[in-house]
C-alpha cells in the first residue's frame, strides 16, 4: 500500500505542496477554506502546548495546538496543530520538519485522517478460556477445572 508520506531511499520525500495537493476535507465545500491539521511528533516530554505553539508560530499564525497527554498527564510525545492558512501550513512542514527542539528532531507532516490511522488496542494480550463449566462432564471421569483463562482471568 502506497502512503502519501512514504518514500524509498532513492527518491526524496514529497514537497509540502505535494502533500497538501491530494487532500480533501470531507464535509467542506472549499478544501482551501480550512488548512489540514499537522502531526508534530518526536516531542520532548517536557514540551507544553503553549511552548510548541510559540515555536510553530515561526511559520505563521497558529489556530490550534494541543500536546496529547496520557491519563497521568504525561506527554505522549506528539501534538496536533493547525494554522490560519495553507501557506503557513506548507511553511511549517518545509521549515520545521527535522529541526531540533529541546534536543529532539521534530517530525512535522500533515496528519492522517482518522479512518486512515491504524487501530491499536492498548493493554496486554492473552485471555482465553472462559468461565464455562467448573467441572467437566462427570460421566467422562473428568476432574474439576478452572475454565482456563490467561492474564487477568479470575477463574471464578
XYZ file of C-alpha atoms in Angstrom:
156
model
C 0.000 0.000 0.000
C 1.434 3.336 -1.005
C 1.369 6.090 1.557
C 1.317 9.787 0.922
C 4.349 10.146 3.159
C 6.410 7.054 2.441
C 9.399 7.239 0.192
C 12.243 4.986 -0.734
C 15.903 5.727 -0.230
C 16.172 6.639 -3.936
C 13.507 9.299 -4.036
C 13.093 12.427 -1.975
C 10.055 12.941 0.252
C 7.166 14.794 -1.346
C 7.346 18.569 -1.178
C 4.851 20.234 1.189
C 2.659 21.372 -1.695
C 2.539 17.778 -2.984
C 1.489 16.577 0.482
C -1.370 19.062 0.561
C -2.418 18.713 -3.077
C -4.235 15.380 -2.802
C -6.081 16.099 0.415
C -9.754 16.765 0.592
C -11.567 17.844 3.676
C -14.767 15.851 3.829
C -17.794 17.962 4.535
C -16.074 21.128 3.336
C -17.260 22.757 0.123
C -13.951 24.533 -0.462
C -10.913 22.476 0.560
C -8.752 25.609 0.712
C -11.048 27.234 3.283
C -9.553 25.242 6.145
C -5.921 24.081 6.210
C -5.348 20.496 7.315
C -4.107 19.629 10.792
C -0.444 18.858 11.229
C 1.028 15.998 13.206
C 4.066 17.146 15.197
C 5.950 14.162 16.584
C 9.098 13.206 18.479
C 8.444 15.882 21.112
C 10.342 16.011 24.367
C 8.083 15.037 27.258
C 8.598 18.461 28.812
C 7.167 20.403 25.832
C 3.887 22.157 26.629
C 1.168 23.133 24.180
C 1.975 26.786 24.790
C 5.721 26.349 24.133
C 5.054 24.360 20.968
C 2.538 26.927 19.735
C 5.126 29.684 20.219
C 7.710 27.602 18.336
C 5.344 26.787 15.463
C 4.323 30.427 15.117
C 7.620 30.972 13.247
C 5.721 29.601 10.239
C 2.583 31.690 10.681
C -0.474 32.203 12.880
C -1.344 29.040 14.836
C -5.078 28.481 15.374
C -4.829 25.202 17.305
C -2.048 23.401 19.147
C -2.502 20.529 21.586
C 0.225 18.283 23.014
C -1.529 14.970 23.618
C -1.220 13.525 27.120
C -1.998 10.195 28.769
C -4.327 9.694 31.736
C -1.491 10.676 34.137
C -0.897 13.959 32.341
C 2.417 12.849 30.823
C 3.061 13.865 27.229
C 2.615 11.157 24.604
C 5.377 12.823 22.572
C 3.196 14.242 19.815
C 0.800 17.088 19.140
C -1.773 18.208 16.610
C -1.644 21.746 15.275
C -3.446 23.923 12.730
C -2.505 27.160 11.053
C -4.661 30.016 9.839
C -3.859 29.361 6.179
C -2.425 26.765 3.821
C 0.689 28.873 3.135
C 1.613 28.770 6.847
C 0.941 25.033 6.933
C 3.257 24.487 3.977
C 5.901 26.733 5.533
C 5.738 24.795 8.817
C 6.327 21.482 7.033
C 9.124 22.939 4.886
C 10.961 24.791 7.639
C 10.259 22.916 10.879
C 10.352 19.239 9.855
C 13.565 17.546 11.029
C 14.539 20.656 13.024
C 15.657 20.289 16.637
C 13.500 21.468 19.543
C 14.679 20.783 23.095
C 17.196 18.221 21.883
C 14.774 16.265 19.662
C 14.318 16.388 15.879
C 10.687 17.207 15.137
C 8.512 15.290 12.710
C 6.118 17.731 11.062
C 3.662 16.388 8.495
C 0.028 16.547 7.505
C -1.987 14.473 9.965
C -3.654 11.392 8.535
C -7.426 11.167 8.549
C -8.802 9.156 11.491
C -10.118 6.431 9.186
C -6.627 6.024 7.674
C -4.864 5.567 11.015
C -4.025 2.076 12.218
C -6.152 0.942 15.131
C -4.171 -0.129 18.160
C -5.830 -1.511 21.214
C -3.902 -0.992 24.416
C -3.272 -3.498 27.149
C -1.824 -6.952 27.315
C -2.974 -9.706 25.050
C -3.934 -13.089 26.263
C -7.050 -14.168 27.928
C -8.867 -17.102 26.626
C -10.536 -19.951 28.288
C -13.638 -18.720 29.850
C -15.908 -19.013 32.778
C -17.656 -22.062 31.466
C -18.466 -25.154 33.465
C -16.438 -25.596 36.606
C -16.330 -29.335 36.195
C -16.031 -31.415 33.128
C -18.671 -33.996 32.317
C -18.842 -36.377 35.311
C -19.629 -39.325 33.031
C -16.256 -38.942 31.336
C -14.433 -39.135 34.639
C -13.224 -35.579 34.391
C -11.807 -33.591 37.221
C -12.504 -30.043 38.372
C -11.125 -27.341 36.141
C -10.905 -23.589 36.491
C -12.135 -22.913 32.964
C -8.766 -21.807 31.628
C -8.010 -18.199 31.072
C -4.972 -16.162 30.541
C -3.836 -12.944 32.098
C -6.465 -11.240 34.148
C -8.786 -14.225 34.460
C -10.389 -14.523 37.845
C -11.321 -18.120 37.315
C -14.481 -17.783 39.310
